[in-house]
Coordinates of C-alpha atoms in Angstrom, one line a residue:
X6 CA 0.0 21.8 -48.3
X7 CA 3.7 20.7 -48.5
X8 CA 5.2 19.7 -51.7
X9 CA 7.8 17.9 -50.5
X10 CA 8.2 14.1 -49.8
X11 CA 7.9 12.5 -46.4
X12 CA 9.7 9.7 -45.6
X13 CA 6.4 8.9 -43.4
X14 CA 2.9 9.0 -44.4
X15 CA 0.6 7.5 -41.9
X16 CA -3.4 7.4 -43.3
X17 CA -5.7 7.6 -40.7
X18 CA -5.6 9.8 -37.5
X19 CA -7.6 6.7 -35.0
X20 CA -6.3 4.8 -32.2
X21 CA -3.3 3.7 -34.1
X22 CA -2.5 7.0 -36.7
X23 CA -2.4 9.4 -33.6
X24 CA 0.1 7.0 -31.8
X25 CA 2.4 6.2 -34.7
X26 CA 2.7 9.9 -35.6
X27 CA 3.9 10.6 -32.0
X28 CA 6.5 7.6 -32.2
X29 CA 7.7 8.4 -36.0
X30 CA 8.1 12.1 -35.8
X31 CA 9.9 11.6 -32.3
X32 CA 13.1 11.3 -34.4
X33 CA 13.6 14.9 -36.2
X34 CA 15.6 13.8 -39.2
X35 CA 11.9 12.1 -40.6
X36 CA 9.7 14.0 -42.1
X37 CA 6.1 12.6 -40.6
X38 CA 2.5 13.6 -42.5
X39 CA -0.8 12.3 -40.8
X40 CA -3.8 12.5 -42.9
X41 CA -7.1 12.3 -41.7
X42 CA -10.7 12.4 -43.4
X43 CA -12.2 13.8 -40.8
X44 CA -12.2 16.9 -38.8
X45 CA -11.0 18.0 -35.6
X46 CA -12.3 16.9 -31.9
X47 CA -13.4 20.3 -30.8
X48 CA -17.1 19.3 -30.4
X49 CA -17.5 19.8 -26.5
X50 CA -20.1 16.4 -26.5
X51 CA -16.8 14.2 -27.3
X52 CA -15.5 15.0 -24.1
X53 CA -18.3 14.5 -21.7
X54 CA -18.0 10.9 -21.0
X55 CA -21.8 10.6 -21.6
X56 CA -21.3 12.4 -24.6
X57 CA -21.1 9.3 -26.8
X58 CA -25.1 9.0 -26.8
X59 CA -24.2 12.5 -28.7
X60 CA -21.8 11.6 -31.1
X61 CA -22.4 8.1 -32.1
X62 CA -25.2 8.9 -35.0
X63 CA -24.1 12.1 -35.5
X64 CA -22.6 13.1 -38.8
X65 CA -20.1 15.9 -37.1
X66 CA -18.3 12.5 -35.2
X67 CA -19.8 9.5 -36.9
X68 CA -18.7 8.1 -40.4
X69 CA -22.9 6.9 -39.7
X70 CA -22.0 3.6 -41.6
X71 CA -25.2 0.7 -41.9
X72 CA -24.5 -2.9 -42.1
X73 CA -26.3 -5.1 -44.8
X74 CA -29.3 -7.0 -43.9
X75 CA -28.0 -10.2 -42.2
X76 CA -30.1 -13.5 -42.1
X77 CA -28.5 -14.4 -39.0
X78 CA -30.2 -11.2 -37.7
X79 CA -33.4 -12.1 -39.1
X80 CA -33.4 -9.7 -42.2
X81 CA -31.9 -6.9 -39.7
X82 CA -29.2 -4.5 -40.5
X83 CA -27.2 -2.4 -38.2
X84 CA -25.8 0.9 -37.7
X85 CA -22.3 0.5 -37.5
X86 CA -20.8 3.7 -36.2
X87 CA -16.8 4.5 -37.1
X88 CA -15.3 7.7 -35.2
X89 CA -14.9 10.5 -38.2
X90 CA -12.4 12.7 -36.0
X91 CA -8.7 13.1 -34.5
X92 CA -8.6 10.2 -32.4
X93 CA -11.1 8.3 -34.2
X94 CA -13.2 5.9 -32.3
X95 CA -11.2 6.8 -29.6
X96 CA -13.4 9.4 -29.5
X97 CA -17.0 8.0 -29.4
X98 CA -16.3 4.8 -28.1
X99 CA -17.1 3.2 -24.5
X100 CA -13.8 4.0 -23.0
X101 CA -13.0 0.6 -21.3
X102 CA -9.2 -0.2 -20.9
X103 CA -9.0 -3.9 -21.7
X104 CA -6.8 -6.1 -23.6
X105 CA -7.7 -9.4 -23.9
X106 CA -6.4 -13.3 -22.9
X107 CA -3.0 -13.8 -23.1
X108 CA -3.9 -16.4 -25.4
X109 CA -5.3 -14.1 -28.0
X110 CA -1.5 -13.1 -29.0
X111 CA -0.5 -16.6 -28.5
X112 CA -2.5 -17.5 -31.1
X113 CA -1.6 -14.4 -32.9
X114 CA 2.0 -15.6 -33.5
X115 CA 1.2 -19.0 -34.1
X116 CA -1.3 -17.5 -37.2
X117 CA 1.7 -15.0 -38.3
X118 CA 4.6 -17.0 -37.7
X119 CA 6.4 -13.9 -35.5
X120 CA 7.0 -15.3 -32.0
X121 CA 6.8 -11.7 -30.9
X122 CA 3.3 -11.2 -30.8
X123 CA 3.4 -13.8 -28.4
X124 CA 1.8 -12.9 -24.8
X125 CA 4.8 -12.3 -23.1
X126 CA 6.4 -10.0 -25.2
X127 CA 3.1 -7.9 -26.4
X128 CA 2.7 -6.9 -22.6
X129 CA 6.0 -4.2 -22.7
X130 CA 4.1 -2.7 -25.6
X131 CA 0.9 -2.4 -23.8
X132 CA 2.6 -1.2 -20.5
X133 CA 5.2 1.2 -22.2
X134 CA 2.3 4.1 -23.0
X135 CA 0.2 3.1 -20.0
X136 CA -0.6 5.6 -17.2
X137 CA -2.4 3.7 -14.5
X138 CA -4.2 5.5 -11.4
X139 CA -3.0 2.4 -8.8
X140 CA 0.2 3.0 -9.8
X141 CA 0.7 7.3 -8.8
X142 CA 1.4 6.6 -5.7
X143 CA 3.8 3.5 -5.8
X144 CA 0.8 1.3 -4.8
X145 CA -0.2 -2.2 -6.0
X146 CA 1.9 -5.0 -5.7
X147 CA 5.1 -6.5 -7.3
X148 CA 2.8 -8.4 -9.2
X149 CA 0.5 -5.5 -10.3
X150 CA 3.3 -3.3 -11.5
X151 CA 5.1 -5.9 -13.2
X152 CA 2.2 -6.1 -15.7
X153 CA 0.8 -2.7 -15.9
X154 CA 3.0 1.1 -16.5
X155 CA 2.8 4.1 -15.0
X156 CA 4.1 7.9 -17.1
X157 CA 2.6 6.7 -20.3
X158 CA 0.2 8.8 -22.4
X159 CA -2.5 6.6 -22.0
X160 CA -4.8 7.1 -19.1
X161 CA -6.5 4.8 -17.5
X162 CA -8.6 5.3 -13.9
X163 CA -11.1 4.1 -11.9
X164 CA -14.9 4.9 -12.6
X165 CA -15.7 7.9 -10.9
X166 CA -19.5 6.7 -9.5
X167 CA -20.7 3.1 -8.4
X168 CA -24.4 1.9 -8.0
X169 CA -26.1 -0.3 -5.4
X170 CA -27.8 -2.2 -7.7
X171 CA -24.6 -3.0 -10.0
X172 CA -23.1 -3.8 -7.0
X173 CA -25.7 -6.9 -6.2
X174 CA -25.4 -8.2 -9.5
X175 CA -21.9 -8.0 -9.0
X176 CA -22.4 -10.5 -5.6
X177 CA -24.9 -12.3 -7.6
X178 CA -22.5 -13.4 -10.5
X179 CA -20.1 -14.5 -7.5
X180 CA -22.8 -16.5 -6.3
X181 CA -23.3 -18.0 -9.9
X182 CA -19.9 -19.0 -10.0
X183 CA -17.8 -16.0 -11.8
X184 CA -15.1 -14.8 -9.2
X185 CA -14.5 -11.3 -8.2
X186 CA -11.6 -9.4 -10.2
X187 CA -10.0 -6.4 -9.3
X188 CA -7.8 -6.3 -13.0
X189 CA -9.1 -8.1 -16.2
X190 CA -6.3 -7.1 -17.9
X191 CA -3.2 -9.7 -16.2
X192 CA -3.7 -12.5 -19.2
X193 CA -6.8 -14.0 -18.1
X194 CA -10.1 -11.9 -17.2
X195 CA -12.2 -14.2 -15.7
X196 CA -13.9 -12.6 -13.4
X197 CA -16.4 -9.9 -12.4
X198 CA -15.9 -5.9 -11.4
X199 CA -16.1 -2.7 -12.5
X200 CA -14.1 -1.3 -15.5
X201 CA -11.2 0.5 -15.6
X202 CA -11.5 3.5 -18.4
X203 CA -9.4 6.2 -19.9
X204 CA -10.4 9.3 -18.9
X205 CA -8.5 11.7 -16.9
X206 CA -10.5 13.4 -13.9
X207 CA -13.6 12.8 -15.5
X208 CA -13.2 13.7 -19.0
X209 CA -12.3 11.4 -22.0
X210 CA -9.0 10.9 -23.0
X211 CA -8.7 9.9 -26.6
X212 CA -5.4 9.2 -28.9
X213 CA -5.6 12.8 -29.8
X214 CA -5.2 14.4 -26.5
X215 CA -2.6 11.3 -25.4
X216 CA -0.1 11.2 -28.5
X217 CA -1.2 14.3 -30.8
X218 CA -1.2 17.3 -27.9
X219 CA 1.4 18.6 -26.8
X220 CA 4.3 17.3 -28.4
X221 CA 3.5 15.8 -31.5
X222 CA 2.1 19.1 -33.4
X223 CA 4.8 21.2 -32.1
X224 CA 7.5 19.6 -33.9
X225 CA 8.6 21.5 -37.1
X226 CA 8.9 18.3 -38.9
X227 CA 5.2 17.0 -38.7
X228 CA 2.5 17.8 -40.6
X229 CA -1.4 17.2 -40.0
X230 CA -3.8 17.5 -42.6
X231 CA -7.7 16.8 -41.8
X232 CA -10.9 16.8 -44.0
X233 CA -8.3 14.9 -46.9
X234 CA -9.4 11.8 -48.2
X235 CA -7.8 9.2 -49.3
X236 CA -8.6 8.2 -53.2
X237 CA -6.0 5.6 -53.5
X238 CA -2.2 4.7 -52.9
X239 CA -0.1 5.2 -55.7
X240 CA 1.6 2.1 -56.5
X241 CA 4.9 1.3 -59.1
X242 CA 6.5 -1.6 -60.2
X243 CA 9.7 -1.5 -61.4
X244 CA 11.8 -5.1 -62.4
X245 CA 8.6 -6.9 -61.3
X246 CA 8.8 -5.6 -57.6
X247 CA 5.5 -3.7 -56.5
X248 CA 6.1 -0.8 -54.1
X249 CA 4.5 2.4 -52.4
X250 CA 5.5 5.8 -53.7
X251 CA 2.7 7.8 -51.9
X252 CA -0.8 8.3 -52.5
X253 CA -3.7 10.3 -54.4
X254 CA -5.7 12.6 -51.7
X255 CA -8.8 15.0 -51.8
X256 CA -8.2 17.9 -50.1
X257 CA -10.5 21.0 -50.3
X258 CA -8.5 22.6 -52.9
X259 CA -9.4 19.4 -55.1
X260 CA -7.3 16.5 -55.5
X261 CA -3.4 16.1 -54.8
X262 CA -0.2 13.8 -54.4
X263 CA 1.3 13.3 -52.0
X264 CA 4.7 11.3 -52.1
X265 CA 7.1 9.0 -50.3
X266 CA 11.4 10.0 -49.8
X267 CA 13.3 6.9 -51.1
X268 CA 12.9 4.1 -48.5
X269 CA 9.8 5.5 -46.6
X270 CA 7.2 4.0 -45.7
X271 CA 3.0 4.8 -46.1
X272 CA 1.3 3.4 -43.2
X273 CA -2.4 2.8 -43.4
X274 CA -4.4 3.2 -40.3
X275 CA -7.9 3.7 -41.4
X276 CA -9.4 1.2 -39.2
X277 CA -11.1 -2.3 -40.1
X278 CA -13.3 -0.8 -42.5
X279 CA -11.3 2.3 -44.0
X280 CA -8.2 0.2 -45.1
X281 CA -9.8 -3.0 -46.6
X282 CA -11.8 0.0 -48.8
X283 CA -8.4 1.8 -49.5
X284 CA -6.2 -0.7 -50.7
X285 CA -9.2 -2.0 -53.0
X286 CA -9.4 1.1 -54.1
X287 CA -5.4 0.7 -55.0
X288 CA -5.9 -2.3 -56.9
X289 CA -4.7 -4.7 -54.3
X290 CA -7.7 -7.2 -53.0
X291 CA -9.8 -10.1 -54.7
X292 CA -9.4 -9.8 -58.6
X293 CA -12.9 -10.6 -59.1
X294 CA -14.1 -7.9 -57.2
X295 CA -11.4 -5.3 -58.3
X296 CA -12.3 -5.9 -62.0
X297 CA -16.0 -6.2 -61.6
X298 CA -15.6 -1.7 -60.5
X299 CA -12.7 -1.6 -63.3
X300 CA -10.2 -1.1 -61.2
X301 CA -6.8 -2.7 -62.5
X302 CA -5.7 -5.3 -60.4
X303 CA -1.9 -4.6 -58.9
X304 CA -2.0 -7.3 -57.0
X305 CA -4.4 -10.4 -56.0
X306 CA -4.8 -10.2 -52.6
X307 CA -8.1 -12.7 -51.5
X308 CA -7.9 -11.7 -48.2
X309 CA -8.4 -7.9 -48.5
X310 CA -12.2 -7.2 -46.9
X311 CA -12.7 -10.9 -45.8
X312 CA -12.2 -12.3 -42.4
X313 CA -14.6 -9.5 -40.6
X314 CA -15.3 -10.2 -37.0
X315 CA -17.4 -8.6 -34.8
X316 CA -18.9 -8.9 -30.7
X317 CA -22.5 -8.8 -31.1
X318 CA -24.5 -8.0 -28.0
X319 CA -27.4 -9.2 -26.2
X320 CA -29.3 -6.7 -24.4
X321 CA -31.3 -8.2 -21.7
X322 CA -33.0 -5.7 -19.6
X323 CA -34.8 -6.3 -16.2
X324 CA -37.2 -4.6 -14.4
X325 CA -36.2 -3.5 -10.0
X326 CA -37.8 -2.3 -7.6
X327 CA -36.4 -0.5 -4.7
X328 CA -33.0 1.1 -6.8
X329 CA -31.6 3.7 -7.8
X330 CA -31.3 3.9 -11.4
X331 CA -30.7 6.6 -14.5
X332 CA -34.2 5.8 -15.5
X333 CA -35.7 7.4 -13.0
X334 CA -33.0 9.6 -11.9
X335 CA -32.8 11.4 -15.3
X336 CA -36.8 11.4 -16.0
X337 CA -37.3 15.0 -14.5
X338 CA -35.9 18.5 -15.5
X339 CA -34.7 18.5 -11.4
X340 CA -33.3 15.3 -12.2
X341 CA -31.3 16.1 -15.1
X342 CA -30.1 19.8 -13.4
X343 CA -28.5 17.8 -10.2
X344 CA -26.6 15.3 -12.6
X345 CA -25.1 18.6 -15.0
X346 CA -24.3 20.2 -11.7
X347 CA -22.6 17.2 -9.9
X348 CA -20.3 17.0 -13.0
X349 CA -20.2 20.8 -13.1
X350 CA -18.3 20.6 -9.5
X351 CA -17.0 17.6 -9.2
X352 CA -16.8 15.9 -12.5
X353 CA -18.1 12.8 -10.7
X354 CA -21.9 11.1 -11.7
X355 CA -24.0 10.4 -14.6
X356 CA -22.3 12.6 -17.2
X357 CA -18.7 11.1 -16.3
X358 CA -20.3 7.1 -16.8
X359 CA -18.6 5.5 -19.5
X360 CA -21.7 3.1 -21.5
X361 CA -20.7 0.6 -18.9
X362 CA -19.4 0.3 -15.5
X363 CA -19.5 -3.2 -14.4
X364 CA -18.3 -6.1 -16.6
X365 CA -18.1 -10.0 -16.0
X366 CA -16.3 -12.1 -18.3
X367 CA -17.6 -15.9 -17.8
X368 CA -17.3 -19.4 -19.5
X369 CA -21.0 -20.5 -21.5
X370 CA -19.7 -24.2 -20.4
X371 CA -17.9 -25.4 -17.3
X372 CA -15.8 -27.6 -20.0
X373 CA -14.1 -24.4 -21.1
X374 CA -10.5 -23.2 -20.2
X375 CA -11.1 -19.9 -21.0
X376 CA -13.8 -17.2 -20.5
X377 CA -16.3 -17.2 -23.7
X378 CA -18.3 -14.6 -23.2
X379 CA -18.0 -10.9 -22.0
X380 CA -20.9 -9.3 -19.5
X381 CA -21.2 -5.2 -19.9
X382 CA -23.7 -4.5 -17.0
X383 CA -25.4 -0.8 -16.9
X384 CA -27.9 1.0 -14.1
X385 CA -30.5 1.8 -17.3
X386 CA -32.3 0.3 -20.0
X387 CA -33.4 1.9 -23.2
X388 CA -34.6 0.4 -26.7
X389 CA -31.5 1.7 -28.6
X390 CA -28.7 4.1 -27.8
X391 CA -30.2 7.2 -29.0
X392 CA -33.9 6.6 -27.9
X393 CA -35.0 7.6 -24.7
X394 CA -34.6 6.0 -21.5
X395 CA -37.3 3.9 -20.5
X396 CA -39.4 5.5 -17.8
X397 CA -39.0 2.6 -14.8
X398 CA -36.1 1.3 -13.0
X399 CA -34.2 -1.0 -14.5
X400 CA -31.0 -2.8 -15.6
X401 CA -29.3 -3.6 -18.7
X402 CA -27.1 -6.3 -19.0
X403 CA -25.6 -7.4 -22.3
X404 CA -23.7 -10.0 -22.8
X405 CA -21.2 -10.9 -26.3
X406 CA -19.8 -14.1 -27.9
X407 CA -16.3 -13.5 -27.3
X408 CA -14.8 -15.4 -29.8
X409 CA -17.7 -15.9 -32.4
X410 CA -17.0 -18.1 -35.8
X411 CA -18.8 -16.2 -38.0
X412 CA -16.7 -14.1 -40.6
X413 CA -17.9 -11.2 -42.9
X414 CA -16.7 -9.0 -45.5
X415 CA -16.4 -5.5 -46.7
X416 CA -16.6 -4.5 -49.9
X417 CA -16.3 -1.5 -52.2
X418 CA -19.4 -0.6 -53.9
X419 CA -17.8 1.5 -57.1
X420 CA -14.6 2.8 -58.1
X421 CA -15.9 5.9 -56.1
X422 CA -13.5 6.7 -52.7
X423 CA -16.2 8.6 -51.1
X424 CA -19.3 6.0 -51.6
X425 CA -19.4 4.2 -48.4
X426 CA -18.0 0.2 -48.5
X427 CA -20.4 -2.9 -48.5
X428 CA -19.9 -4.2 -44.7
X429 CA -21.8 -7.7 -43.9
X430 CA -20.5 -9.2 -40.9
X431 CA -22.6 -12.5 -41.4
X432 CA -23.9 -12.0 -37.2
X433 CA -24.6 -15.3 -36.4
X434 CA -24.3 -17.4 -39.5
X435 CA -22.6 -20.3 -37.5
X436 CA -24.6 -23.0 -35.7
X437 CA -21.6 -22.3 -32.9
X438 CA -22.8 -19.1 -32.6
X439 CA -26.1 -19.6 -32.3
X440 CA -25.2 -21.8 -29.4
X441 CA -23.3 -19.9 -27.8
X442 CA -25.9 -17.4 -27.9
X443 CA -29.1 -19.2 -26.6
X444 CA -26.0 -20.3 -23.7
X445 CA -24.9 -17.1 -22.9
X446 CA -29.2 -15.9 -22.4
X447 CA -29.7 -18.9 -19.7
X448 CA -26.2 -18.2 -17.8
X449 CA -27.6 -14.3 -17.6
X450 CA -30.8 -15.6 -15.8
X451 CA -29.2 -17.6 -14.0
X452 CA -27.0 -14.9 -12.8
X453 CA -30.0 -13.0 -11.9
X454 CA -31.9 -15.3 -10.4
X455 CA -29.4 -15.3 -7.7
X456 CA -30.2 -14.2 -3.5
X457 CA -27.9 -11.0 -3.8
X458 CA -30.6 -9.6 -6.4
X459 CA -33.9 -11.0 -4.4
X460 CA -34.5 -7.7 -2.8
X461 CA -35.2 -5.8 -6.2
X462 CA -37.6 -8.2 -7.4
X463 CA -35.9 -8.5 -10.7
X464 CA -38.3 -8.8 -13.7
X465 CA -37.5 -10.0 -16.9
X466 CA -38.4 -7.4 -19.7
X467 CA -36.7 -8.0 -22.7
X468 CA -36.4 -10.3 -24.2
X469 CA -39.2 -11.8 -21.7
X470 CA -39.2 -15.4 -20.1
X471 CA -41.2 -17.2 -22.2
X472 CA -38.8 -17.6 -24.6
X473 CA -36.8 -21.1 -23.4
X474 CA -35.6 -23.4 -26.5
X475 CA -32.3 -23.0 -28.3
X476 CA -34.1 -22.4 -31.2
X477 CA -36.6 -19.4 -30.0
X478 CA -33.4 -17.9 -27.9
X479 CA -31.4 -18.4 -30.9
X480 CA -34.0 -16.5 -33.3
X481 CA -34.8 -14.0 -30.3
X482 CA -31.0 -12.9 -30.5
X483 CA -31.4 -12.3 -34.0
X484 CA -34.1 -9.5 -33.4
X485 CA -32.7 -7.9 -30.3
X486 CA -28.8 -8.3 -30.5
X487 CA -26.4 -5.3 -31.9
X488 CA -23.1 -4.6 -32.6
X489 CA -21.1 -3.8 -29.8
X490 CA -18.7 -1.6 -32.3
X491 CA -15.7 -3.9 -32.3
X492 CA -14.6 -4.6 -36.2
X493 CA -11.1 -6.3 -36.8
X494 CA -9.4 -8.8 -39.2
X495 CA -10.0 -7.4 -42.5
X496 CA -6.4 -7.1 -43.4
X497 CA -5.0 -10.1 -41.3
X498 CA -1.4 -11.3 -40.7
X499 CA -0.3 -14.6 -41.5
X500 CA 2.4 -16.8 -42.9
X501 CA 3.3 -15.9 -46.8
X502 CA 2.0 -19.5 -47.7
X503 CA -1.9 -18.3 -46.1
X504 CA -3.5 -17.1 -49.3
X505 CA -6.1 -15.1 -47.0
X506 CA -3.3 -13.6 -45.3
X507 CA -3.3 -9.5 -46.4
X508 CA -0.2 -8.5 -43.9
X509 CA 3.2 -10.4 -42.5
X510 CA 3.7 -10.7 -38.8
X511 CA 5.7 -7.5 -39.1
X512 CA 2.4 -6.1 -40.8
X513 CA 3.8 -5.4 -44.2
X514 CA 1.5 -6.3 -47.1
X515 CA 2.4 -9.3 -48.7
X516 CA 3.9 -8.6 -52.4
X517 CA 4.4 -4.5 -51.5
X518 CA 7.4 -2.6 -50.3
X519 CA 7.2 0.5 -48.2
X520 CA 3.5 0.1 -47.5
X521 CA 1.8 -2.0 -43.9
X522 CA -1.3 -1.7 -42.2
X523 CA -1.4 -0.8 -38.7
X524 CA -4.9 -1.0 -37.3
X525 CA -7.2 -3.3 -36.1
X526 CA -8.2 -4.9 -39.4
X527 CA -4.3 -7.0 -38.8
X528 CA -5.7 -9.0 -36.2
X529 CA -6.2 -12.6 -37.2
X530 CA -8.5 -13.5 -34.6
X531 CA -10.5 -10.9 -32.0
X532 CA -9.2 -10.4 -28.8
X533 CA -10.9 -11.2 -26.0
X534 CA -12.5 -8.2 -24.9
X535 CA -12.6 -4.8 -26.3
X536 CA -10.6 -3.8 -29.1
X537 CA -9.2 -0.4 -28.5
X538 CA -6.4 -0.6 -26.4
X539 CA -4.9 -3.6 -28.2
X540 CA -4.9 -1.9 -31.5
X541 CA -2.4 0.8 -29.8
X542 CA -0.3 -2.4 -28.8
X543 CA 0.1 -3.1 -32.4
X544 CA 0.4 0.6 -33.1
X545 CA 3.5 0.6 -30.7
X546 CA 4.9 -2.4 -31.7
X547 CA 4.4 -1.2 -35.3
X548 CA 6.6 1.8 -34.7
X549 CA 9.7 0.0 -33.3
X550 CA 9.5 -1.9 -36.1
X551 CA 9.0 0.9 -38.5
X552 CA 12.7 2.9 -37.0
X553 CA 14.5 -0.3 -37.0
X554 CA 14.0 -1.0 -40.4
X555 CA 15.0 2.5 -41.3
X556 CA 18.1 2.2 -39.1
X557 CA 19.3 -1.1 -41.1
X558 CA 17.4 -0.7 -44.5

């Protein structure tokens, strides 16, 4: 443990803690510490792509969080898994690069009042740590390169395996309407095709092994620390001005301080449900809540925990005949010896599959200018992830409200740092949503009701045809639909007037210097698509900010 004080303290070593310690400690006259409560990611499951049905639910990877019964649900509550390594859930998540619709960031600046979060000027900060396969050989078009990088630490390739029968319902979605796309990730992702994912040559590649190894932890003035918990940041206010001096940390020695130089800055990057919980834990959140778990109130921040939005999934699985599928391929100890010994030589097949291959991204309403809802389209079916497969051939294709209105909180439950938050996400507690669901059930039959999937005689097994009316699809989501493991906007920008607003457009916290969040719990609204690579957008853009404001303080 260093004594000293660091004129950057980053909390959180996720998607965005991993690449803000490899921007920050970039320049050697700052002194860089990254804290993480977790432990390292040396457990050989994290880096078998496959390996997620291994680590999410497992207390070595998982912070093995559980949601709170939700009516919308039907009285159900979910497991809500959080990565509890380096690189977060980076680690354990589905490994699809996607960023969203440009006008996700439009809105974004129009909610924070800074213009640059605006479409056009978020895409350098996506392309500047991008590494993308099309691009090694000087291939693709102008078009093509002018939105995507190539040399950045962030890996992203083509799947490594396709399937005949993802394939047709590829050609059947075309012949529902949803065009082919060979790149969601050009501003608007209409369209159907396989995912692009990072991993590099068939192995995972998480924030860890893209911003931590090599050079971040050889340079003499970084410092990582795992297994340390955050308690809470140490505050001061001096001439009525709040500001961030450090913070109060749990180490396995017992408990510590660690501080800030003059002018530093603490960044939190805990995630959407690690920061909300720390900076209650700090006295800054709702008053009510912070005095009801007598902690003194710093500063009244309503917004701190509210505003929680999720994807929730719709699993529809169908029954084929005549395919291929893991089902069946997997059911047999010869089965399971050819898949380990493909990836074995090759690194190609099962074990390299991200969750899913082939995703759609289509409009619940022709009225709509934008795609609404998000397909992730698999060659298996099971009941949950973790139970077994089922034993016949089948499909799996879920479908998410992209953009749902319902809004949750989290919550601390005491006083105590190491008693897991309160997390309701309120699934489906909008009529809109509930629409949109029952919508988004009808366009998937459809979809697979089309010629190009005649010849596998697709069955419907879950949730099962006779369920028809808005009101019986809307209650059958509620027993069958789960999380799809995408949490933001606990700590969201906006304008200083917004009294919900937690973080500027800049991401400092309203009302207290040297201290912003950097994570996905910043983003006003979800993105349009999967969350992970946008949060290292805001990570990147974060870190420019962070040097400029210590060039000209």
């Amino acid at each position: 443990m260093s004594s000293s004080a660091f004129d950057y303290i980053i909390v959180g070593a996720g998607t965005a803690g991993c690449l803000l310690a490899n921007r920050l400690s970039a320049d050697p006259r700052k002194r860089v510490l990254l804290l993480e409560a977790g432990g390292q990611d040396d457990y050989h499951w994290i880096h078998i792509p496959v390996g997620y049905l291994y680590c999410i639910g497992n207390p070595r990877t998982d912070w093995l969080y559980q949601t709170e019964p939700a009516a919308g649900l039907n009285g159900r509550s979910l497991r809500y898994p959080r990565g509890k390594v380096l690189g977060g859930s980076s680690s354990i998540n589905g490994m699809i690069y996607m960023r969203g619709q440009a006008r996700d960031y439009e809105g974004w600046a129009e909610a924070s009042g800074e213009e640059s979060w605006r479409w056009g000027q978020v895409l350098p900060f996506f392309k500047k740590h991008e590494n993308h396969w099309r691009l090694d050989d000087g291939a693709g078009s102008d078009e093509f390169k002018a939105l995507h990088g190539h040399g950045g630490e962030w890996r992203v390739e083509k799947q490594r395996l396709s399937w005949d029968i993802l394939d047709a319902f590829s050609r059947a979605a075309q012949q529902a309407g949803i065009p082919a796309s060979e790149d969601f990730n050009g501003g608007n992702n209409e369209g159907v095709g396989y995912f692009e994912v990072n991993q590099r040559a068939g192995l995972r590649w998480n924030t860890a092994k893209a911003f931590l190894r090599p050079t971040c932890l050889g340079r003499p003035n970084f410092e990582l620390w795992t297994g340390v918990q955050v308690q809470r940041l140490l505050l001061e206010r001096s001439d009525g001005a709040l500001r961030c001096q450090g913070a109060e940390v749990r180490t396995p020695q017992g408990l510590e301080t660690v501080s800030l130089s003059p002018g530093g800055e603490l960044l939190l990057a805990a995630g959407a449900i690690g920061s909300p919980q720390i900076l209650q834990l700090s006295g800054l959140g709702p008053a009510a809540l912070l005095q009801r778990h007598g902690i003194e109130v710093q500063q009244h921040l309503g917004g701190v925990g509210a505003n929680l939005q999720d994807h929730l999934q719709i699993r529809a699985v169908f029954k084929v005949q005549g395919a291929k599928t893991l089902n069946t391929l997997a059911a047999s100890p010869w089965g399971k010896a050819r898949i380990g010994l493909e990836y074995l030589l090759r690194r190609s097949g099962p074990m390299s599959m991200a969750p899913s291959q082939l995703g759609a991204f289509a409009k619940s309403s022709p009225d709509l200018a934008w795609p609404d809802l998000q397909y992730h389209v698999q060659p298996l079916s099971l009941d949950a992830f973790g139970e077994p497969l089922h034993g016949f051939n089948a499909f799996t294709a879920s479908v998410c409200n992209l953009n749902p209105t319902s809004r949750g909180t989290v919550e601390i439950r005491s006083a105590d740092a190491a008693e897991a938050p309160l997390i309701a996400p309120n699934y489906l507690g909008t009529e809109e949503d509930r629409r949109i669901a029952a919508e988004s059930l009808r366009l998937t039959r459809r979809i697979v009701a089309q010629p190009a999937l005649a010849s596998y005689r697709p069955e419907e097994y879950r949730p099962g045809p006779q369920y028809q009316s808005d009101e019986e699809l809307a209650r059958l989501a509620g027993d069958i639909a789960t999380t799809i493991f995408h949490p933001v906007g606990t700590c969201k920008m906006g304008r200083a007037e917004d009294e919900m607003a937690v973080v500027d457009g800049r991401l400092r916290v309203h009302g207290v210097a040297g201290l912003r969040v950097v994570d996905a719990s910043v983003m006003p609204s979800i993105t349009s698509g999967n969350t992970n690579s946008p949060t290292l957008m805001i990570a990147e853009k974060a870190a420019a900010w962070v040097a400029e404001a210590a060039a000209h303080p």
